[in-house]
mmCIF file with all atom_site columns, C-alpha atoms in Angstrom:
data_model
loop_
_atom_site.group_PDB
_atom_site.id
_atom_site.type_symbol
_atom_site.label_atom_id
_atom_site.label_alt_id
_atom_site.label_comp_id
_atom_site.label_asym_id
_atom_site.label_entity_id
_atom_site.label_seq_id
_atom_site.pdbx_PDB_ins_code
_atom_site.Cartn_x
_atom_site.Cartn_y
_atom_site.Cartn_z
_atom_site.occupancy
_atom_site.B_iso_or_equiv
_atom_site.pdbx_formal_charge
_atom_site.auth_seq_id
_atom_site.auth_comp_id
_atom_site.auth_asym_id
_atom_site.auth_atom_id
_atom_site.pdbx_PDB_model_num
ATOM 1   C CA . MET A 1 1   ? 246.822 147.692 87.651 1.00 53.00 ? 4   MET A CA 1
ATOM 2   C CA . GLU A 1 2   ? 244.683 148.155 84.543 1.00 59.00 ? 5   GLU A CA 1
ATOM 3   C CA . HIS A 1 3   ? 243.907 151.729 85.627 1.00 54.00 ? 6   HIS A CA 1
ATOM 4   C CA . LYS A 1 4   ? 247.634 152.477 85.948 1.00 55.00 ? 7   LYS A CA 1
ATOM 5   C CA . LEU A 1 5   ? 248.331 151.041 82.503 1.00 56.00 ? 8   LEU A CA 1
ATOM 6   C CA . ARG A 1 6   ? 245.500 153.082 80.986 1.00 63.00 ? 9   ARG A CA 1
ATOM 7   C CA . PHE A 1 7   ? 246.814 156.224 82.706 1.00 64.00 ? 10  PHE A CA 1
ATOM 8   C CA . SER A 1 8   ? 250.348 155.539 81.364 1.00 69.00 ? 11  SER A CA 1
ATOM 9   C CA . GLU A 1 9   ? 249.032 154.993 77.846 1.00 72.00 ? 12  GLU A CA 1
ATOM 10  C CA . ASP A 1 10  ? 246.948 158.189 77.941 1.00 74.00 ? 13  ASP A CA 1
ATOM 11  C CA . PHE A 1 11  ? 249.894 160.125 79.371 1.00 74.00 ? 14  PHE A CA 1
ATOM 12  C CA . ILE A 1 12  ? 252.222 158.981 76.573 1.00 81.00 ? 15  ILE A CA 1
ATOM 13  C CA . LYS A 1 13  ? 249.623 159.660 73.865 1.00 78.00 ? 16  LYS A CA 1
ATOM 14  C CA . SER A 1 14  ? 248.984 163.216 75.075 1.00 76.00 ? 17  SER A CA 1
ATOM 15  C CA . SER A 1 15  ? 252.559 164.065 76.121 1.00 78.00 ? 18  SER A CA 1
ATOM 16  C CA . THR A 1 16  ? 254.234 167.001 74.393 1.00 78.00 ? 19  THR A CA 1
ATOM 17  C CA . LEU A 1 17  ? 257.339 164.833 74.008 1.00 83.00 ? 20  LEU A CA 1
ATOM 18  C CA . ASN A 1 18  ? 257.690 163.266 70.566 1.00 86.00 ? 21  ASN A CA 1
ATOM 19  C CA . VAL A 1 19  ? 257.604 159.523 71.341 1.00 89.00 ? 22  VAL A CA 1
ATOM 20  C CA . VAL A 1 20  ? 258.009 156.559 68.956 1.00 89.00 ? 23  VAL A CA 1
ATOM 21  C CA . PHE A 1 21  ? 257.966 152.958 70.167 1.00 91.00 ? 24  PHE A CA 1
ATOM 22  C CA . LEU A 1 22  ? 259.815 150.230 68.286 1.00 91.00 ? 25  LEU A CA 1
ATOM 23  C CA . ASN A 1 23  ? 259.469 146.496 68.749 1.00 92.00 ? 26  ASN A CA 1
ATOM 24  C CA . ILE A 1 24  ? 262.439 144.199 69.323 1.00 91.00 ? 27  ILE A CA 1
ATOM 25  C CA . ASP A 1 25  ? 262.969 144.057 65.528 1.00 92.00 ? 28  ASP A CA 1
ATOM 26  C CA . LYS A 1 26  ? 263.309 147.868 65.522 1.00 90.00 ? 29  LYS A CA 1
ATOM 27  C CA . LYS A 1 27  ? 260.066 148.414 63.624 1.00 93.00 ? 30  LYS A CA 1
ATOM 28  C CA . VAL A 1 28  ? 257.673 151.260 64.425 1.00 91.00 ? 31  VAL A CA 1
ATOM 29  C CA . VAL A 1 29  ? 254.677 150.094 66.461 1.00 91.00 ? 32  VAL A CA 1
ATOM 30  C CA . PHE A 1 30  ? 253.428 153.367 67.990 1.00 89.00 ? 33  PHE A CA 1
ATOM 31  C CA . ILE A 1 31  ? 253.765 157.144 67.729 1.00 87.00 ? 34  ILE A CA 1
ATOM 32  C CA . ASN A 1 32  ? 252.097 159.607 70.049 1.00 88.00 ? 35  ASN A CA 1
ATOM 33  C CA . ASN A 1 33  ? 250.056 162.698 69.137 1.00 87.00 ? 36  ASN A CA 1
ATOM 34  C CA . ALA A 1 34  ? 253.110 164.983 69.387 1.00 85.00 ? 37  ALA A CA 1
ATOM 35  C CA . VAL A 1 35  ? 254.944 163.061 66.652 1.00 84.00 ? 38  VAL A CA 1
ATOM 36  C CA . SER A 1 36  ? 251.831 163.112 64.537 1.00 83.00 ? 39  SER A CA 1
ATOM 37  C CA . SER A 1 37  ? 251.413 166.889 64.778 1.00 83.00 ? 40  SER A CA 1
ATOM 38  C CA . ASN A 1 38  ? 255.011 168.123 65.144 1.00 78.00 ? 41  ASN A CA 1
ATOM 39  C CA . ILE A 1 39  ? 256.618 165.887 62.580 1.00 75.00 ? 42  ILE A CA 1
ATOM 40  C CA . GLY A 1 40  ? 253.482 165.614 60.459 1.00 78.00 ? 43  GLY A CA 1
ATOM 41  C CA . MET A 1 41  ? 252.982 161.858 60.243 1.00 78.00 ? 44  MET A CA 1
ATOM 42  C CA . SER A 1 42  ? 250.300 159.402 61.156 1.00 81.00 ? 45  SER A CA 1
ATOM 43  C CA . ILE A 1 43  ? 250.863 155.951 62.591 1.00 82.00 ? 46  ILE A CA 1
ATOM 44  C CA . GLU A 1 44  ? 249.380 154.489 59.387 1.00 86.00 ? 47  GLU A CA 1
ATOM 45  C CA . GLU A 1 45  ? 252.199 156.081 57.346 1.00 83.00 ? 48  GLU A CA 1
ATOM 46  C CA . ILE A 1 46  ? 254.999 154.605 59.407 1.00 84.00 ? 49  ILE A CA 1
ATOM 47  C CA . GLU A 1 47  ? 253.662 151.605 61.343 1.00 86.00 ? 50  GLU A CA 1
ATOM 48  C CA . GLY A 1 48  ? 255.766 148.542 60.614 1.00 90.00 ? 51  GLY A CA 1
ATOM 49  C CA . LEU A 1 49  ? 258.632 150.511 59.065 1.00 88.00 ? 52  LEU A CA 1
ATOM 50  C CA . ALA A 1 50  ? 262.107 149.528 60.192 1.00 90.00 ? 53  ALA A CA 1
ATOM 51  C CA . VAL A 1 51  ? 263.656 152.424 62.100 1.00 87.00 ? 54  VAL A CA 1
ATOM 52  C CA . GLN A 1 52  ? 266.395 152.882 59.469 1.00 85.00 ? 55  GLN A CA 1
ATOM 53  C CA . ASP A 1 53  ? 263.758 153.047 56.710 1.00 87.00 ? 56  ASP A CA 1
ATOM 54  C CA . PHE A 1 54  ? 261.754 155.500 58.836 1.00 84.00 ? 57  PHE A CA 1
ATOM 55  C CA . PHE A 1 55  ? 264.790 157.774 59.186 1.00 84.00 ? 58  PHE A CA 1
ATOM 56  C CA . ASP A 1 56  ? 265.880 157.405 55.544 1.00 84.00 ? 59  ASP A CA 1
ATOM 57  C CA . ARG A 1 57  ? 262.416 158.030 54.136 1.00 83.00 ? 60  ARG A CA 1
ATOM 58  C CA . PHE A 1 58  ? 261.351 160.987 56.259 1.00 82.00 ? 61  PHE A CA 1
ATOM 59  C CA . PHE A 1 59  ? 264.540 162.709 57.477 1.00 85.00 ? 62  PHE A CA 1
ATOM 60  C CA . GLU A 1 60  ? 267.864 164.097 56.345 1.00 83.00 ? 63  GLU A CA 1
ATOM 61  C CA . LYS A 1 61  ? 270.725 162.994 58.610 1.00 80.00 ? 64  LYS A CA 1
ATOM 62  C CA . VAL A 1 62  ? 272.794 165.829 60.118 1.00 78.00 ? 65  VAL A CA 1
ATOM 63  C CA . ARG A 1 63  ? 275.036 163.837 62.488 1.00 75.00 ? 66  ARG A CA 1
ATOM 64  C CA . GLU A 1 64  ? 274.963 160.716 64.624 1.00 70.00 ? 67  GLU A CA 1
ATOM 65  C CA . ASN A 1 65  ? 276.522 159.148 67.689 1.00 68.00 ? 68  ASN A CA 1
ATOM 66  C CA . GLY A 1 66  ? 276.547 155.383 67.391 1.00 66.00 ? 69  GLY A CA 1
ATOM 67  C CA . GLY A 1 67  ? 274.210 153.115 65.488 1.00 69.00 ? 70  GLY A CA 1
ATOM 68  C CA . ILE A 1 68  ? 270.459 153.273 65.758 1.00 71.00 ? 71  ILE A CA 1
ATOM 69  C CA . CYS A 1 69  ? 269.185 151.580 68.920 1.00 76.00 ? 72  CYS A CA 1
ATOM 70  C CA . GLU A 1 70  ? 272.202 149.391 69.534 1.00 71.00 ? 73  GLU A CA 1
ATOM 71  C CA . GLY A 1 71  ? 271.080 148.323 73.012 1.00 55.00 ? 74  GLY A CA 1
ATOM 72  C CA . LYS A 1 72  ? 272.476 151.421 74.685 1.00 59.00 ? 75  LYS A CA 1
ATOM 73  C CA . SER A 1 73  ? 271.560 155.095 74.486 1.00 61.00 ? 76  SER A CA 1
ATOM 74  C CA . THR A 1 74  ? 272.422 156.519 71.077 1.00 63.00 ? 77  THR A CA 1
ATOM 75  C CA . PHE A 1 75  ? 271.386 159.681 69.300 1.00 72.00 ? 78  PHE A CA 1
ATOM 76  C CA . GLN A 1 76  ? 271.068 161.153 65.851 1.00 77.00 ? 79  GLN A CA 1
ATOM 77  C CA . VAL A 1 77  ? 270.404 164.675 64.677 1.00 82.00 ? 80  VAL A CA 1
ATOM 78  C CA . LEU A 1 78  ? 267.923 164.763 61.809 1.00 84.00 ? 81  LEU A CA 1
ATOM 79  C CA . LYS A 1 79  ? 266.154 167.378 59.684 1.00 86.00 ? 82  LYS A CA 1
ATOM 80  C CA . ARG A 1 80  ? 262.558 167.435 58.500 1.00 83.00 ? 83  ARG A CA 1
ATOM 81  C CA . ASN A 1 81  ? 260.503 170.313 57.097 1.00 84.00 ? 84  ASN A CA 1
ATOM 82  C CA . GLY A 1 82  ? 263.132 172.899 58.061 1.00 87.00 ? 85  GLY A CA 1
ATOM 83  C CA . LYS A 1 83  ? 263.326 171.706 61.671 1.00 88.00 ? 86  LYS A CA 1
ATOM 84  C CA . ILE A 1 84  ? 266.214 169.920 63.354 1.00 89.00 ? 87  ILE A CA 1
ATOM 85  C CA . TYR A 1 85  ? 265.527 167.100 65.786 1.00 87.00 ? 88  TYR A CA 1
ATOM 86  C CA . LYS A 1 86  ? 267.761 165.247 68.189 1.00 87.00 ? 89  LYS A CA 1
ATOM 87  C CA . THR A 1 87  ? 266.540 161.689 68.454 1.00 86.00 ? 90  THR A CA 1
ATOM 88  C CA . VAL A 1 88  ? 267.561 159.575 71.396 1.00 86.00 ? 91  VAL A CA 1
ATOM 89  C CA . CYS A 1 89  ? 266.922 155.842 71.495 1.00 87.00 ? 92  CYS A CA 1
ATOM 90  C CA . PHE A 1 90  ? 266.592 153.888 74.726 1.00 86.00 ? 93  PHE A CA 1
ATOM 91  C CA . PRO A 1 91  ? 266.115 150.146 75.091 1.00 88.00 ? 94  PRO A CA 1
ATOM 92  C CA . ILE A 1 92  ? 263.000 149.002 76.974 1.00 87.00 ? 95  ILE A CA 1
ATOM 93  C CA . HIS A 1 93  ? 263.778 146.242 79.469 1.00 87.00 ? 96  HIS A CA 1
ATOM 94  C CA . ILE A 1 94  ? 261.553 143.725 81.164 1.00 88.00 ? 97  ILE A CA 1
ATOM 95  C CA . GLY A 1 95  ? 263.871 142.170 83.676 1.00 90.00 ? 98  GLY A CA 1
ATOM 96  C CA . LYS A 1 96  ? 267.142 141.580 81.880 1.00 90.00 ? 99  LYS A CA 1
ATOM 97  C CA . ASP A 1 97  ? 265.553 141.225 78.454 1.00 90.00 ? 100 ASP A CA 1
ATOM 98  C CA . VAL A 1 98  ? 265.321 144.025 75.884 1.00 88.00 ? 101 VAL A CA 1
ATOM 99  C CA . VAL A 1 99  ? 261.754 143.916 74.549 1.00 90.00 ? 102 VAL A CA 1
ATOM 100 C CA . GLY A 1 100 ? 261.753 147.024 72.392 1.00 90.00 ? 103 GLY A CA 1
ATOM 101 C CA . PHE A 1 101 ? 262.983 150.578 72.069 1.00 91.00 ? 104 PHE A CA 1
ATOM 102 C CA . VAL A 1 102 ? 261.682 154.097 72.539 1.00 89.00 ? 105 VAL A CA 1
ATOM 103 C CA . LEU A 1 103 ? 262.755 157.025 70.364 1.00 88.00 ? 106 LEU A CA 1
ATOM 104 C CA . LEU A 1 104 ? 262.367 160.540 71.743 1.00 89.00 ? 107 LEU A CA 1
ATOM 105 C CA . PHE A 1 105 ? 262.491 163.428 69.286 1.00 85.00 ? 108 PHE A CA 1
ATOM 106 C CA . THR A 1 106 ? 263.420 166.877 70.593 1.00 87.00 ? 109 THR A CA 1
ATOM 107 C CA . ASP A 1 107 ? 263.210 169.976 68.398 1.00 88.00 ? 110 ASP A CA 1
ATOM 108 C CA . ILE A 1 108 ? 266.649 171.614 68.640 1.00 91.00 ? 111 ILE A CA 1
ATOM 109 C CA . THR A 1 109 ? 266.273 173.984 65.690 1.00 92.00 ? 112 THR A CA 1
ATOM 110 C CA . LYS A 1 110 ? 266.851 177.166 67.709 1.00 94.00 ? 113 LYS A CA 1
ATOM 111 C CA . GLU A 1 111 ? 269.827 175.683 69.558 1.00 93.00 ? 114 GLU A CA 1
ATOM 112 C CA . GLU A 1 112 ? 271.436 174.580 66.280 1.00 90.00 ? 115 GLU A CA 1
ATOM 113 C CA . GLU A 1 113 ? 270.830 177.981 64.666 1.00 93.00 ? 116 GLU A CA 1
ATOM 114 C CA . THR A 1 114 ? 272.362 179.716 67.712 1.00 95.00 ? 117 THR A CA 1
ATOM 115 C CA . LYS A 1 115 ? 275.345 177.352 67.642 1.00 93.00 ? 118 LYS A CA 1
ATOM 116 C CA . ASN A 1 116 ? 275.902 177.960 63.915 1.00 92.00 ? 119 ASN A CA 1
ATOM 117 C CA . THR A 1 117 ? 275.672 181.732 64.370 1.00 96.00 ? 120 THR A CA 1
ATOM 118 C CA . LEU A 1 118 ? 278.136 181.616 67.256 1.00 96.00 ? 121 LEU A CA 1
ATOM 119 C CA . GLU A 1 119 ? 280.566 179.491 65.216 1.00 95.00 ? 122 GLU A CA 1
ATOM 120 C CA . LYS A 1 120 ? 280.388 181.945 62.278 1.00 96.00 ? 123 LYS A CA 1
ATOM 121 C CA . GLU A 1 121 ? 280.919 184.943 64.549 1.00 96.00 ? 124 GLU A CA 1
ATOM 122 C CA . THR A 1 122 ? 283.831 183.211 66.293 1.00 94.00 ? 125 THR A CA 1
ATOM 123 C CA . ARG A 1 123 ? 285.483 182.468 62.928 1.00 95.00 ? 126 ARG A CA 1
ATOM 124 C CA . LEU A 1 124 ? 285.008 186.094 61.880 1.00 95.00 ? 127 LEU A CA 1
ATOM 125 C CA . LEU A 1 125 ? 286.442 187.409 65.157 1.00 91.00 ? 128 LEU A CA 1
ATOM 126 C CA . ASN A 1 126 ? 289.435 185.074 64.840 1.00 89.00 ? 129 ASN A CA 1
ATOM 127 C CA . GLN A 1 127 ? 290.070 186.347 61.314 1.00 91.00 ? 130 GLN A CA 1
ATOM 128 C CA . ILE A 1 128 ? 289.868 189.967 62.506 1.00 91.00 ? 131 ILE A CA 1
ATOM 129 C CA . ILE A 1 129 ? 292.316 189.265 65.349 1.00 88.00 ? 132 ILE A CA 1
ATOM 130 C CA . LYS A 1 130 ? 294.678 187.314 63.109 1.00 85.00 ? 133 LYS A CA 1
ATOM 131 C CA . PHE A 1 131 ? 294.892 189.854 60.324 1.00 87.00 ? 134 PHE A CA 1
ATOM 132 C CA . THR A 1 132 ? 294.689 193.133 62.255 1.00 91.00 ? 135 THR A CA 1
ATOM 133 C CA . PRO A 1 133 ? 297.839 195.020 61.219 1.00 93.00 ? 136 PRO A CA 1
ATOM 134 C CA . ASP A 1 134 ? 298.389 196.325 64.763 1.00 93.00 ? 137 ASP A CA 1
ATOM 135 C CA . MET A 1 135 ? 299.894 194.344 67.586 1.00 91.00 ? 138 MET A CA 1
ATOM 136 C CA . LEU A 1 136 ? 297.029 192.762 69.447 1.00 90.00 ? 139 LEU A CA 1
ATOM 137 C CA . PHE A 1 137 ? 297.170 190.537 72.500 1.00 90.00 ? 140 PHE A CA 1
ATOM 138 C CA . ALA A 1 138 ? 294.908 189.800 75.436 1.00 90.00 ? 141 ALA A CA 1
ATOM 139 C CA . VAL A 1 139 ? 295.239 188.239 78.850 1.00 91.00 ? 142 VAL A CA 1
ATOM 140 C CA . ASP A 1 140 ? 292.624 186.510 80.962 1.00 92.00 ? 143 ASP A CA 1
ATOM 141 C CA . LYS A 1 141 ? 291.661 187.429 84.530 1.00 91.00 ? 144 LYS A CA 1
ATOM 142 C CA . LYS A 1 142 ? 294.636 185.461 85.846 1.00 91.00 ? 145 LYS A CA 1
ATOM 143 C CA . GLY A 1 143 ? 297.069 187.438 83.679 1.00 90.00 ? 146 GLY A CA 1
ATOM 144 C CA . LYS A 1 144 ? 297.770 184.609 81.223 1.00 94.00 ? 147 LYS A CA 1
ATOM 145 C CA . VAL A 1 145 ? 298.129 185.425 77.529 1.00 94.00 ? 148 VAL A CA 1
ATOM 146 C CA . ILE A 1 146 ? 295.150 184.114 75.567 1.00 93.00 ? 149 ILE A CA 1
ATOM 147 C CA . ILE A 1 147 ? 295.540 186.052 72.282 1.00 92.00 ? 150 ILE A CA 1
ATOM 148 C CA . TRP A 1 148 ? 298.765 186.964 70.430 1.00 93.00 ? 151 TRP A CA 1
ATOM 149 C CA . ASN A 1 149 ? 298.193 187.949 66.812 1.00 93.00 ? 152 ASN A CA 1
ATOM 150 C CA . GLU A 1 150 ? 300.528 187.812 63.800 1.00 93.00 ? 153 GLU A CA 1
ATOM 151 C CA . ALA A 1 151 ? 301.440 191.500 64.135 1.00 94.00 ? 154 ALA A CA 1
ATOM 152 C CA . ALA A 1 152 ? 302.533 190.807 67.739 1.00 93.00 ? 155 ALA A CA 1
ATOM 153 C CA . GLU A 1 153 ? 304.696 187.957 66.449 1.00 93.00 ? 156 GLU A CA 1
ATOM 154 C CA . GLN A 1 154 ? 306.273 190.188 63.800 1.00 93.00 ? 157 GLN A CA 1
ATOM 155 C CA . MET A 1 155 ? 306.895 193.124 66.155 1.00 92.00 ? 158 MET A CA 1
ATOM 156 C CA . THR A 1 156 ? 308.351 191.062 69.001 1.00 93.00 ? 159 THR A CA 1
ATOM 157 C CA . GLY A 1 157 ? 309.800 188.008 67.265 1.00 94.00 ? 160 GLY A CA 1
ATOM 158 C CA . VAL A 1 158 ? 307.906 185.832 69.765 1.00 95.00 ? 161 VAL A CA 1
ATOM 159 C CA . LYS A 1 159 ? 305.723 183.147 68.212 1.00 95.00 ? 162 LYS A CA 1
ATOM 160 C CA . LYS A 1 160 ? 302.172 182.685 69.471 1.00 92.00 ? 163 LYS A CA 1
ATOM 161 C CA . GLU A 1 161 ? 302.949 179.127 70.573 1.00 95.00 ? 164 GLU A CA 1
ATOM 162 C CA . GLU A 1 162 ? 305.774 180.411 72.823 1.00 94.00 ? 165 GLU A CA 1
ATOM 163 C CA . ILE A 1 163 ? 303.668 182.981 74.707 1.00 94.00 ? 166 ILE A CA 1
ATOM 164 C CA . LEU A 1 164 ? 300.100 181.652 74.907 1.00 94.00 ? 167 LEU A CA 1
ATOM 165 C CA . GLY A 1 165 ? 299.276 180.516 78.428 1.00 94.00 ? 168 GLY A CA 1
ATOM 166 C CA . LYS A 1 166 ? 302.192 182.417 79.995 1.00 93.00 ? 169 LYS A CA 1
ATOM 167 C CA . GLY A 1 167 ? 301.497 184.708 82.941 1.00 91.00 ? 170 GLY A CA 1
ATOM 168 C CA . ASN A 1 168 ? 303.483 186.820 85.388 1.00 89.00 ? 171 ASN A CA 1
ATOM 169 C CA . TYR A 1 169 ? 303.722 189.758 82.929 1.00 90.00 ? 172 TYR A CA 1
ATOM 170 C CA . GLU A 1 170 ? 305.646 187.582 80.438 1.00 89.00 ? 173 GLU A CA 1
ATOM 171 C CA . TYR A 1 171 ? 304.003 189.536 77.600 1.00 90.00 ? 174 TYR A CA 1
ATOM 172 C CA . ALA A 1 172 ? 305.958 192.686 78.604 1.00 89.00 ? 175 ALA A CA 1
ATOM 173 C CA . ILE A 1 173 ? 309.423 191.137 78.231 1.00 91.00 ? 176 ILE A CA 1
ATOM 174 C CA . PRO A 1 174 ? 309.519 191.221 74.393 1.00 89.00 ? 177 PRO A CA 1
ATOM 175 C CA . ILE A 1 175 ? 308.355 194.863 74.458 1.00 87.00 ? 178 ILE A CA 1
ATOM 176 C CA . TYR A 1 176 ? 310.248 196.368 77.431 1.00 88.00 ? 179 TYR A CA 1
ATOM 177 C CA . GLY A 1 177 ? 312.865 193.749 78.182 1.00 89.00 ? 180 GLY A CA 1
ATOM 178 C CA . LYS A 1 178 ? 311.436 193.142 81.637 1.00 90.00 ? 181 LYS A CA 1
ATOM 179 C CA . ARG A 1 179 ? 308.247 192.068 83.387 1.00 89.00 ? 182 ARG A CA 1
ATOM 180 C CA . ARG A 1 180 ? 305.966 194.991 84.099 1.00 87.00 ? 183 ARG A CA 1
ATOM 181 C CA . ARG A 1 181 ? 302.345 195.960 84.014 1.00 84.00 ? 184 ARG A CA 1
ATOM 182 C CA . LEU A 1 182 ? 300.995 197.292 80.772 1.00 78.00 ? 185 LEU A CA 1
ATOM 183 C CA . LEU A 1 183 ? 297.792 199.078 79.992 1.00 69.00 ? 186 LEU A CA 1
ATOM 184 C CA . ILE A 1 184 ? 296.024 196.372 78.059 1.00 58.00 ? 187 ILE A CA 1
#
């Protein structure tokens, strides 16, 4: 049994996952080597800190889902030294009793940067579609209208809300007066 415990302790210490253990009072009692090197802290700097103080002192909050370690899985997205981390908190149970918590930090900087770039490009594309002076519409693989710009509204008198999601060559009726295939 002691060998298994020692193995578990060594595994957690040397894991590449960023691991922080909290006691039942939500105070830091342990960080592994990954936290020390990736986040740049030693256990001496943060041992005994309440988790909220730990977050407030060393991180900038980006967003959160639920309170910190409320007895169920919760997460927060935090920034430190130009990196963005998703922190997930899990309760540690012995039997039915919660005896502490574990925080896992995952570096999501690249994912967040990709998401932000995609959001910016999507906004730009939507602006281009919206304000293009030519009639512009698109259908998906099933033939349903997914884009109908302002110029299409002005030329046909059909509002976007009336045509989006319609199929069966509905987009041709305002142009030709009947359903028919169009080169689109």
